[in-house]
CSV table of C-alpha atoms and ligand atoms in Angstrom, one decimal:
chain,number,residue,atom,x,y,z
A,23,UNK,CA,15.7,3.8,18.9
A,24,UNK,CA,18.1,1.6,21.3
A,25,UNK,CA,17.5,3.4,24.7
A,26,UNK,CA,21.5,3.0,25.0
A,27,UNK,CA,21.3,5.9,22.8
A,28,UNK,CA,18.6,8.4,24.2
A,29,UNK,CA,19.3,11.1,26.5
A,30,UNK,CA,17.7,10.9,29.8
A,31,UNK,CA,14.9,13.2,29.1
A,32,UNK,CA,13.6,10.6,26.7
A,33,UNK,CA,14.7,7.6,28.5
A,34,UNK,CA,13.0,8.9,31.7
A,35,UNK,CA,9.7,10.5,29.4
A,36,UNK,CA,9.3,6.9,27.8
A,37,UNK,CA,10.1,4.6,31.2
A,38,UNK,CA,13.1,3.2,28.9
A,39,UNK,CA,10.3,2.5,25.7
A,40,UNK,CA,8.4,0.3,28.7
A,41,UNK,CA,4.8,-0.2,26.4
A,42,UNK,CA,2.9,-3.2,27.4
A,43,UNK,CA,3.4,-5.7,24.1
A,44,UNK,CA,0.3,-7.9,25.6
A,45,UNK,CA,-2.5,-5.1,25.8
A,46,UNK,CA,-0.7,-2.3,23.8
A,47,UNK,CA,-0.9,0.4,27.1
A,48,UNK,CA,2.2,2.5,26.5
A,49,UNK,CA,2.7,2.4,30.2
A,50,UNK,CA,4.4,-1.1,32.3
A,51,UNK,CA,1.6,-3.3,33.6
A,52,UNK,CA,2.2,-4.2,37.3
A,53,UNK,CA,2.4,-7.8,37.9
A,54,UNK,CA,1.5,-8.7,41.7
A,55,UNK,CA,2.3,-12.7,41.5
A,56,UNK,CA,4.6,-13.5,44.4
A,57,UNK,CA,4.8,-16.8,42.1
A,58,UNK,CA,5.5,-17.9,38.6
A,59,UNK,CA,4.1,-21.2,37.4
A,60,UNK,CA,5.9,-24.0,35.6
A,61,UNK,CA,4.7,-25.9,32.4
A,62,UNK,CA,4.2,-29.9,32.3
A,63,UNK,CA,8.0,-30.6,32.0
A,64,UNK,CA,8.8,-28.5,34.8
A,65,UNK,CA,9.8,-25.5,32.6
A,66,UNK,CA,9.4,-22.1,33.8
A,67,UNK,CA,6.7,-20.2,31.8
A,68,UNK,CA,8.9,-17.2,31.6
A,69,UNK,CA,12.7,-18.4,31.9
A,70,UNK,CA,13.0,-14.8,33.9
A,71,UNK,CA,10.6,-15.5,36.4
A,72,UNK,CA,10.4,-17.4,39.7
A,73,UNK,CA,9.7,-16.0,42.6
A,74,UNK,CA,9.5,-12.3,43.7
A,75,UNK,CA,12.3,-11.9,45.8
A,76,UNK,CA,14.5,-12.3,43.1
A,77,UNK,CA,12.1,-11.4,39.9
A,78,UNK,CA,9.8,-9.1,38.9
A,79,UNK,CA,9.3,-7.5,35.5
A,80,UNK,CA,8.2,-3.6,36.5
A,81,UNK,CA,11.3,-4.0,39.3
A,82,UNK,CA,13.5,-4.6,36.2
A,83,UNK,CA,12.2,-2.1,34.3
A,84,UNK,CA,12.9,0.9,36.7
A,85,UNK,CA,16.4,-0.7,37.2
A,86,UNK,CA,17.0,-0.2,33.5
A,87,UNK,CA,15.9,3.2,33.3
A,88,UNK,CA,17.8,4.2,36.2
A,89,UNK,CA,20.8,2.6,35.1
A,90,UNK,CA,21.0,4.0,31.9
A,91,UNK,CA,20.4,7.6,33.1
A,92,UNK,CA,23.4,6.8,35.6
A,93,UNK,CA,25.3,5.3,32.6
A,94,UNK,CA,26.0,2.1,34.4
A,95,UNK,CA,26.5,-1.5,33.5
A,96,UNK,CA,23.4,-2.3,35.9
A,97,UNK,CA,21.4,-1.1,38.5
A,98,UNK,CA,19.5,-2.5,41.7
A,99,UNK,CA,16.6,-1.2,43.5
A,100,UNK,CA,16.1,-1.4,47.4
A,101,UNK,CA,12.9,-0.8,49.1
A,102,UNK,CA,15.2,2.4,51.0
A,103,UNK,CA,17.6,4.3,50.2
A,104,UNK,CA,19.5,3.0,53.4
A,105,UNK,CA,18.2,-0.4,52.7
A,106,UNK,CA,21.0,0.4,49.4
A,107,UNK,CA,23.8,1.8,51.5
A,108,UNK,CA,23.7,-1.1,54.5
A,109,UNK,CA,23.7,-3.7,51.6
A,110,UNK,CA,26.7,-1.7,50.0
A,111,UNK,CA,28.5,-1.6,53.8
A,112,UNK,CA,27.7,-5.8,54.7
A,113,UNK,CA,29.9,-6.6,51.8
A,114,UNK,CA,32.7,-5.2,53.6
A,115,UNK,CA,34.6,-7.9,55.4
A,116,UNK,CA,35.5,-8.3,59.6
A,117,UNK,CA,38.2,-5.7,60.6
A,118,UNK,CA,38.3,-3.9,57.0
A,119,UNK,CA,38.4,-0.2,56.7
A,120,UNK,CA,36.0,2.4,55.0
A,121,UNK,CA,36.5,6.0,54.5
A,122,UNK,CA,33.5,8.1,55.1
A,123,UNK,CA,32.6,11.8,54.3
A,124,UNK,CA,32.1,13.2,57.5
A,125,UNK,CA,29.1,16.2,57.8
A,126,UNK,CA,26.8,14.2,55.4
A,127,UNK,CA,23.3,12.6,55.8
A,128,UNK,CA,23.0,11.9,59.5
A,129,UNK,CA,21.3,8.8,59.1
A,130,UNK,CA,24.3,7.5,56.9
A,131,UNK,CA,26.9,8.2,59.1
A,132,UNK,CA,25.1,6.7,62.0
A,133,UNK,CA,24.3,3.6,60.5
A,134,UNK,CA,27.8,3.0,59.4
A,135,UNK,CA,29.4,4.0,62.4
A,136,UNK,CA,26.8,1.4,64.6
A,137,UNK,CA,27.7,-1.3,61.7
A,138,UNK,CA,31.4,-0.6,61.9
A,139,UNK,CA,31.7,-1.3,65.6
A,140,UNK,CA,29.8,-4.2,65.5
A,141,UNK,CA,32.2,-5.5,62.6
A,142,UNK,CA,35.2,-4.3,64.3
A,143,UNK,CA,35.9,-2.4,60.7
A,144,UNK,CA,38.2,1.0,61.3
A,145,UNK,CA,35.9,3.6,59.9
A,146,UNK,CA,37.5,6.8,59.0
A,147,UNK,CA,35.4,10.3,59.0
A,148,UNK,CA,37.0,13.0,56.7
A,149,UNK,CA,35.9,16.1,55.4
A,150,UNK,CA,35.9,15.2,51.9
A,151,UNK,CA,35.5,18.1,50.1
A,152,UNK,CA,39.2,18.8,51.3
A,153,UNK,CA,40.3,16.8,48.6
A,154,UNK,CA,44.3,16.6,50.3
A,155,UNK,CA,42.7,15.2,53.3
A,156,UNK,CA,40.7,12.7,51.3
A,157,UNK,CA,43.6,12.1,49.5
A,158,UNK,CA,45.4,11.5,53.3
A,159,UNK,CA,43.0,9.5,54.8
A,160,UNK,CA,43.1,6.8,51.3
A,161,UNK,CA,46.8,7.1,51.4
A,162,UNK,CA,46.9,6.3,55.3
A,163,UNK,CA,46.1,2.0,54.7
A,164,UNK,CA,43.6,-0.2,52.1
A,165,UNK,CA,40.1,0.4,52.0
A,166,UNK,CA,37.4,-1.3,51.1
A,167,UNK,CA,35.1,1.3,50.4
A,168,UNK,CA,35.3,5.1,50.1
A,169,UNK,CA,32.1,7.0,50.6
A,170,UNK,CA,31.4,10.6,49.6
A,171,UNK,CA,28.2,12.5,49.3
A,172,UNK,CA,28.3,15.1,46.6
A,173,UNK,CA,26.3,18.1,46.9
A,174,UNK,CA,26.4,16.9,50.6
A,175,UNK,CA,23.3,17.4,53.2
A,176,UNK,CA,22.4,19.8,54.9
A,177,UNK,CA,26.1,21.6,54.1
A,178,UNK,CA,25.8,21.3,50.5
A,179,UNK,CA,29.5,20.7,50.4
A,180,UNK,CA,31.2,19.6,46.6
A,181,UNK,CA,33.3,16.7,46.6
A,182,UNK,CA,35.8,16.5,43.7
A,183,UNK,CA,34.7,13.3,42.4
A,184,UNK,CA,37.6,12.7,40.2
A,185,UNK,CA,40.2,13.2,42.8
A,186,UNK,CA,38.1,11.1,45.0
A,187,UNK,CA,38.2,8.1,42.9
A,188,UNK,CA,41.7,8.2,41.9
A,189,UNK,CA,42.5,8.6,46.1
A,190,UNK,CA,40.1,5.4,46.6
A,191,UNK,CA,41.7,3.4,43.6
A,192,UNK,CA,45.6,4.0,45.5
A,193,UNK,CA,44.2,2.6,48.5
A,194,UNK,CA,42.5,-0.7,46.7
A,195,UNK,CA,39.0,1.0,47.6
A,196,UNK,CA,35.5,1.7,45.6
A,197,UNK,CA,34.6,5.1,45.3
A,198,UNK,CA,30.5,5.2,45.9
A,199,UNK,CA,29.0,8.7,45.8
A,200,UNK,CA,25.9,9.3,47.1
A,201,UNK,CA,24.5,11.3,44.4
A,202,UNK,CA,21.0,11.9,45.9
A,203,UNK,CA,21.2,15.6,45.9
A,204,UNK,CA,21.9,15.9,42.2
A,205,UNK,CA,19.7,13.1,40.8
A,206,UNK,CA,21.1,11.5,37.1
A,207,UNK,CA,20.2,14.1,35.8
A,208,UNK,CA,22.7,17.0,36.7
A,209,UNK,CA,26.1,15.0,37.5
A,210,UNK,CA,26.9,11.8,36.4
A,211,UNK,CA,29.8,10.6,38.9
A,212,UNK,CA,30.2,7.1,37.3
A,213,UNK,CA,31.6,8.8,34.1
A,214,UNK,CA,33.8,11.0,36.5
A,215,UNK,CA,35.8,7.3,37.4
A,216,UNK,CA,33.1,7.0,40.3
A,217,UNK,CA,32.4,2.6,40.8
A,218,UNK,CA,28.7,3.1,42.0
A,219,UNK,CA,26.6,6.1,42.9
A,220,UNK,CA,23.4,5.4,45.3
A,221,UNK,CA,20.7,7.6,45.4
A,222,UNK,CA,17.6,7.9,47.9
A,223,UNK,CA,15.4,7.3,45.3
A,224,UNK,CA,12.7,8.5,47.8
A,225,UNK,CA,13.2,11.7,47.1
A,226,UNK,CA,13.5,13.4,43.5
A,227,UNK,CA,13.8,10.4,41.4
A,228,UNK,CA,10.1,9.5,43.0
A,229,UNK,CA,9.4,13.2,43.4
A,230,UNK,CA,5.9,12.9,44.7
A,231,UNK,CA,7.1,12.0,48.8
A,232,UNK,CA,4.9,8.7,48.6
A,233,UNK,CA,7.1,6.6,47.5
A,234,UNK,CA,10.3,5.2,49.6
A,235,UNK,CA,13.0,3.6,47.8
A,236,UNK,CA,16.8,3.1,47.1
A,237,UNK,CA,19.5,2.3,44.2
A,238,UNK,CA,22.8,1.2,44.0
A,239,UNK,CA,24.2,1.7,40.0
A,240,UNK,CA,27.5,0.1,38.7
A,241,UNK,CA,30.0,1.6,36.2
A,242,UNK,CA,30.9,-2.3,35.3
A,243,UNK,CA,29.7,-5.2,38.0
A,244,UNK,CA,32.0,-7.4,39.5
A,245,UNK,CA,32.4,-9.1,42.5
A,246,UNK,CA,31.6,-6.6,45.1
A,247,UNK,CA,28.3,-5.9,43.2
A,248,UNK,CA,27.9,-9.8,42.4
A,249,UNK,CA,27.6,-10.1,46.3
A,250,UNK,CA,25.4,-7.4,46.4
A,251,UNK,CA,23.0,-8.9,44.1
A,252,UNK,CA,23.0,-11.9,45.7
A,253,UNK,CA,22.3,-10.7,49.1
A,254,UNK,CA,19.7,-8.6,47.8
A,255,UNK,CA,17.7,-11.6,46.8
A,256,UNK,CA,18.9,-14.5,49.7
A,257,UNK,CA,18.6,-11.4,52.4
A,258,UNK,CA,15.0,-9.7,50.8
A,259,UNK,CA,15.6,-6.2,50.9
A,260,UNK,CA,13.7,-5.8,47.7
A,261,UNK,CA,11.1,-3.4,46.5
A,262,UNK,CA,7.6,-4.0,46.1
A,263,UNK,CA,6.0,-4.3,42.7
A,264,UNK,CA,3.9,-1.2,43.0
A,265,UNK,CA,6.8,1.4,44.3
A,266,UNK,CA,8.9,0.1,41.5
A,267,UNK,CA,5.8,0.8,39.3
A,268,UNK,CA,5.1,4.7,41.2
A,269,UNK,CA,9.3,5.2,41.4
A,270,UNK,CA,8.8,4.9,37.2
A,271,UNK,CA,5.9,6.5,36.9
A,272,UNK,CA,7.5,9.6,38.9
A,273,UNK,CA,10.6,9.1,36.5
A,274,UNK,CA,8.9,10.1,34.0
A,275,UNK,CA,9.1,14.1,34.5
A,276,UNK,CA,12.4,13.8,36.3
A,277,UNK,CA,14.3,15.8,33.9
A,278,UNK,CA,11.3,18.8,33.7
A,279,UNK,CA,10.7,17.9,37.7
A,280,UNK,CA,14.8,19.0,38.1
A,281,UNK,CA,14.8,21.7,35.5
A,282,UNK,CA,12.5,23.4,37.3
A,283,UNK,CA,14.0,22.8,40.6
A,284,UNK,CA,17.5,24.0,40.1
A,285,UNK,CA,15.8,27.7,38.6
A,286,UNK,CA,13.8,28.2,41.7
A,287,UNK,CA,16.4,26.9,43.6
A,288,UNK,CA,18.7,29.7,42.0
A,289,UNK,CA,16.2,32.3,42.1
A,290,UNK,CA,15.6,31.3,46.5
A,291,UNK,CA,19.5,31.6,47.2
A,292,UNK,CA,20.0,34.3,45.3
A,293,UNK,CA,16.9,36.5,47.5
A,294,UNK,CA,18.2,35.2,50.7
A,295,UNK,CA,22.0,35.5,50.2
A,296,UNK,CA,20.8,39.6,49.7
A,297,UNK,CA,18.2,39.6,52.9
A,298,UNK,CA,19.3,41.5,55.6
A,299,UNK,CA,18.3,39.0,58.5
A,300,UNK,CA,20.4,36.1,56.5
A,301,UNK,CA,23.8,35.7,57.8
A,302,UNK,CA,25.0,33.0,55.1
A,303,UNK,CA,23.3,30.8,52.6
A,304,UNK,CA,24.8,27.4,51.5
A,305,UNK,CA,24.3,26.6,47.6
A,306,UNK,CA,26.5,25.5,44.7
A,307,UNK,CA,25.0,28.0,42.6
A,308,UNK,CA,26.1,30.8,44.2
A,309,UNK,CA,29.7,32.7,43.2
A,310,UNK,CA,30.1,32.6,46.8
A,311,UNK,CA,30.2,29.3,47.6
A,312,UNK,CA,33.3,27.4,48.1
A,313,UNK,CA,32.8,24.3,45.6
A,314,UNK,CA,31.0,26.7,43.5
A,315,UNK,CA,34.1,26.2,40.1
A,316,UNK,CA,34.2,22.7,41.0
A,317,UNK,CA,29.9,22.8,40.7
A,318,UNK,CA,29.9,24.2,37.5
A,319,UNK,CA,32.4,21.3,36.0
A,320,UNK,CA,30.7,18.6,37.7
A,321,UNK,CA,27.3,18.9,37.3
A,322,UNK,CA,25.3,20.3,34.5
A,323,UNK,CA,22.2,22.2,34.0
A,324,UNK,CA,21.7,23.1,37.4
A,325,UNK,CA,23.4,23.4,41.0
A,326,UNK,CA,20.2,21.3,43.0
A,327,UNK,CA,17.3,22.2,44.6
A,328,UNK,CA,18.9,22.0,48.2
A,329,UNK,CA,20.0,24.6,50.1
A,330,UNK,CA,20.9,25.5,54.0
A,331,UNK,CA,21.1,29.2,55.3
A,332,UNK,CA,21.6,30.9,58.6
A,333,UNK,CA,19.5,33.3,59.8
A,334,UNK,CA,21.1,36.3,62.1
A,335,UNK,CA,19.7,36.2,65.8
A,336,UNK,CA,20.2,32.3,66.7
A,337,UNK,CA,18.1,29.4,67.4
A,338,UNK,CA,14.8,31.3,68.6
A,339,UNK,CA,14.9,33.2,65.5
A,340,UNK,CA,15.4,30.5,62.9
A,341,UNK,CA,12.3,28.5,64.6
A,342,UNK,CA,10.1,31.7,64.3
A,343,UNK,CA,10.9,31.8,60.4
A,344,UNK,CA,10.3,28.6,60.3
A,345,UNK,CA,7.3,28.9,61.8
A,346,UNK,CA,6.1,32.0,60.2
A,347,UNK,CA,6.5,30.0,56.6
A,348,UNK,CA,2.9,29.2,55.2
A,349,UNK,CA,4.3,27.5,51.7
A,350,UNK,CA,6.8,25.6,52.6
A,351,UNK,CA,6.0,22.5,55.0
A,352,UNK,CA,8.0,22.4,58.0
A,353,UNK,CA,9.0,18.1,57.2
A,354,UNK,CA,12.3,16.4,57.1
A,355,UNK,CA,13.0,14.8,53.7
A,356,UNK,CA,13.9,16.9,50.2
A,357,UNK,CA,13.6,16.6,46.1
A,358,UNK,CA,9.4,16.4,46.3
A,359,UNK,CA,7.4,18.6,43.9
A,360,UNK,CA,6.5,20.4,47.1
A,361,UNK,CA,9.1,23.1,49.1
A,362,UNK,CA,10.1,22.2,52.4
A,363,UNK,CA,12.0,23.9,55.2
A,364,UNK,CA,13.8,21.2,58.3
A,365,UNK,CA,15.7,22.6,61.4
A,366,UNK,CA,18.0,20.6,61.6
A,367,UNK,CA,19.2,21.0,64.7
A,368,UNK,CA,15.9,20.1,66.4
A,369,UNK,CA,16.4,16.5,64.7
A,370,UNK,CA,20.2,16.2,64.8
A,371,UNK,CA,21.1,18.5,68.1
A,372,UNK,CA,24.0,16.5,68.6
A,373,UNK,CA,26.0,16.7,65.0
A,374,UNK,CA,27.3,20.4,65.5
A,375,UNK,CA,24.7,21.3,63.2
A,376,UNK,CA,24.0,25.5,63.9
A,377,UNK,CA,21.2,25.9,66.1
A,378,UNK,CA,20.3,28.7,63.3
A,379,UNK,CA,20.2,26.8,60.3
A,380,UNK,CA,17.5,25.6,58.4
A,381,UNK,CA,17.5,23.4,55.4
A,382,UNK,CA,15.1,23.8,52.5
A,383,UNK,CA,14.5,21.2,49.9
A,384,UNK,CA,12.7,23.8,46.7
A,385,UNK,CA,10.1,22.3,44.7
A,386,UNK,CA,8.7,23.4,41.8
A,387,UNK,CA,5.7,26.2,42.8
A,388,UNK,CA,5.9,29.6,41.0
A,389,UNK,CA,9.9,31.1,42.2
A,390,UNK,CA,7.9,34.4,43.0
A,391,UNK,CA,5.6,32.7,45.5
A,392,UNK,CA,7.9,31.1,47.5
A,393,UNK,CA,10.4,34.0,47.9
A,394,UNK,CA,7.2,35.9,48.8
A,395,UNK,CA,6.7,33.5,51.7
A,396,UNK,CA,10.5,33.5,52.3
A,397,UNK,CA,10.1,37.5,52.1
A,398,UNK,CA,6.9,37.3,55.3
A,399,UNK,CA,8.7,35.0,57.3
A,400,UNK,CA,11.9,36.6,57.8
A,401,UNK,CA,10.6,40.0,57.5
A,402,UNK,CA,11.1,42.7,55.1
B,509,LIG,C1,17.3,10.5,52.5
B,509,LIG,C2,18.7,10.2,52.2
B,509,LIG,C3,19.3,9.0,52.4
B,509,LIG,C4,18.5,7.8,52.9
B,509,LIG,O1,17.5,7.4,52.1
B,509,LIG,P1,16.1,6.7,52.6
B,509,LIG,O2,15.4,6.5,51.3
B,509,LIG,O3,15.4,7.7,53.5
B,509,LIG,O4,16.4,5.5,53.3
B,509,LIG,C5,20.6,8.8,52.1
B,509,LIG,N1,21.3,9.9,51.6
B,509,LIG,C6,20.8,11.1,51.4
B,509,LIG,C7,21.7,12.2,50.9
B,509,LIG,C8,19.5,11.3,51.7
B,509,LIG,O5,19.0,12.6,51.6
């Protein structure tokens, strides 16, 4: 079967049909050579091999498996996911402009905002998920890029992706969507007009929280992505062979991983937007939610396994649920097999994040157990 044709369940299951041809392992070999010798004539051995920063066959692999699940032209990995969105951003020329989502992944916005200054580039911040004043800020001047984050972090805000694209295309711009929330699996934003999507591949795509690693998929190349490429391998940001290897080896349960995910996911918001000592819980797949109609057209078989909620009593009490959690691991970082709970505000105290919230990233234990340790921790 052409993998163009399988649906990502088997094109994740099967690491894109990856069997080794030379010792008949159905899994990729990893290949460690930095190197790649040349025959008498000066011919390469393998015509796709020369030297690791721009080649390497298990690299490859994972970027064809990602970008089919994507349904992209191509993809490129990145040993970070902000390894990805700096090589994205230095393709944006000297006094350009860029349109950010404001409220996203602190680390994002902070890295673009440090860049942007540097470059002298206007950078606008916008609440996206206001789709007029996205559609404002692309109609205000040209863009280069326009940069959205869709279920965003830790607000799980919904970003109409359509709308978004059609905004960024009036103002000459790319739409990227940082898609690392809902994985390939559960929204496909390229298909949604979308130019590239990047996802922290550090977190579900790997799954396992050993791995760190980025991508950057295209709906159809050109010469933004082109420069991309070409930075990638003349600049080195490029992934080792073995996290490549890990990042597919993870891939492979993706689809089950997610499943799994987005249920207990469900099944958390659902106990805590009823508890007494919650004042507000933050998930797509709740009625109450905001972006919840535009959730349900957008991404499919599941609203995420992220979610953010308030609990009554302020700062003091959010840290002593926190605290009183014996399942989830207090850690920043989200989309591992493992729960885990993050104050944000401890990390981020200046981003008007509430001193009360706390962000949970919901693996895939038994549902039951882990609104059981929900249950102790706030108490019943
Ligand atoms: C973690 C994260 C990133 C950055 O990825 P790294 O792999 O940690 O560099 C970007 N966007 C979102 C939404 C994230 O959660």
């Amino acid at each position: 079967m052409d993998p163009k044709d399988m649906k990502p369940a088997t094109l994740a299951a099967q690491a894109g049909g990856a069997i080794d041809l030379q010792s008949g392992g159905v899994v990729p070999p990893i290949q460690p050579s930095t190197t790649f010798v040349r025959d008498r004539n000066y011919a390469p051995l393998n015509a796709a091999n020369t030297y690791a920063r721009d080649h390497n066959d298990v690299v490859r692999q994972a970027e064809q498996v990602l970008a089919q699940m994507d349904g992209g032209a191509e993809a490129l990995l990145f040993p970070s996911g902000m390894a990805a969105i700096a090589a994205l951003f230095r393709t944006v020329p000297n006094r350009g402009r860029v349109v950010v989502q404001s409220g996203i992944y602190w680390g994002t916005t902070k890295w673009i905002r440090e860049f942007c200054a540097r470059r002298d580039i206007e950078m606008v911040e916008v609440e996206a998920s206001d789709t007029a004043a996205l559609e404002a800020a692309c109609a205000a001047g040209a863009a280069q890029i326009v940069w959205i984050e869709t279920p965003s972090n830790p607000w799980l805000r919904v970003v109409d992706i359509r709308a978004a694209a059609e905004a960024a295309h009036g103002a000459g711009a790319l739409l990227v969507v940082d898609g690392t929330a809902a994985t390939p699996i559960l929204s496909n934003p390229l298909a949604l007009g979308a130019d590239m999507v990047m996802h922290s591949a550090t977190k579900a795509i790997n799954g396992h929280s050993d791995v760190l690693a980025g991508v950057l998929v295209t709906r159809a190349g050109g010469l933004v992505w082109d420069e991309i490429a070409n930075d990638r391998a003349s600049a080195g940001a490029v992934i080792g062979a073995f996290e490549a290897w890990l990042l597919l080896r993870g891939m492979r349960t993706l689809p089950l991983r997610v499943e799994r995910m987005c249920q207990n996911a469900m099944a958390v918001a659902e106990f805590l937007e009823d508890h007494p000592k919650v004042e507000a819980v933050f998930y797509p797949g709740l009625a109450s939610h905001a972006g919840h109609a535009l959730a349900q057209q957008q991404m499919t078989g599941g609203f995420g396994f992220l979610l953010s909620f308030l609990v009554k009593g302020g700062r003091a009490a959010a840290l002593e649920v926190a605290g009183r959690l014996n399942l989830f691991h207090r850690a920043t970082s989200l989309g591992g097999v493992e729960s885990l709970v993050e104050h944000r505000h401890t990390i981020e105290p200046h981003t008007g994040i509430p001193e009360n919230l706390l962000r949970i990233s919901v693996g895939i234990e038994d549902a039951d157990d882990l609104i059981a340790d929900l249950g102790q921790a706030l108490g019943q």
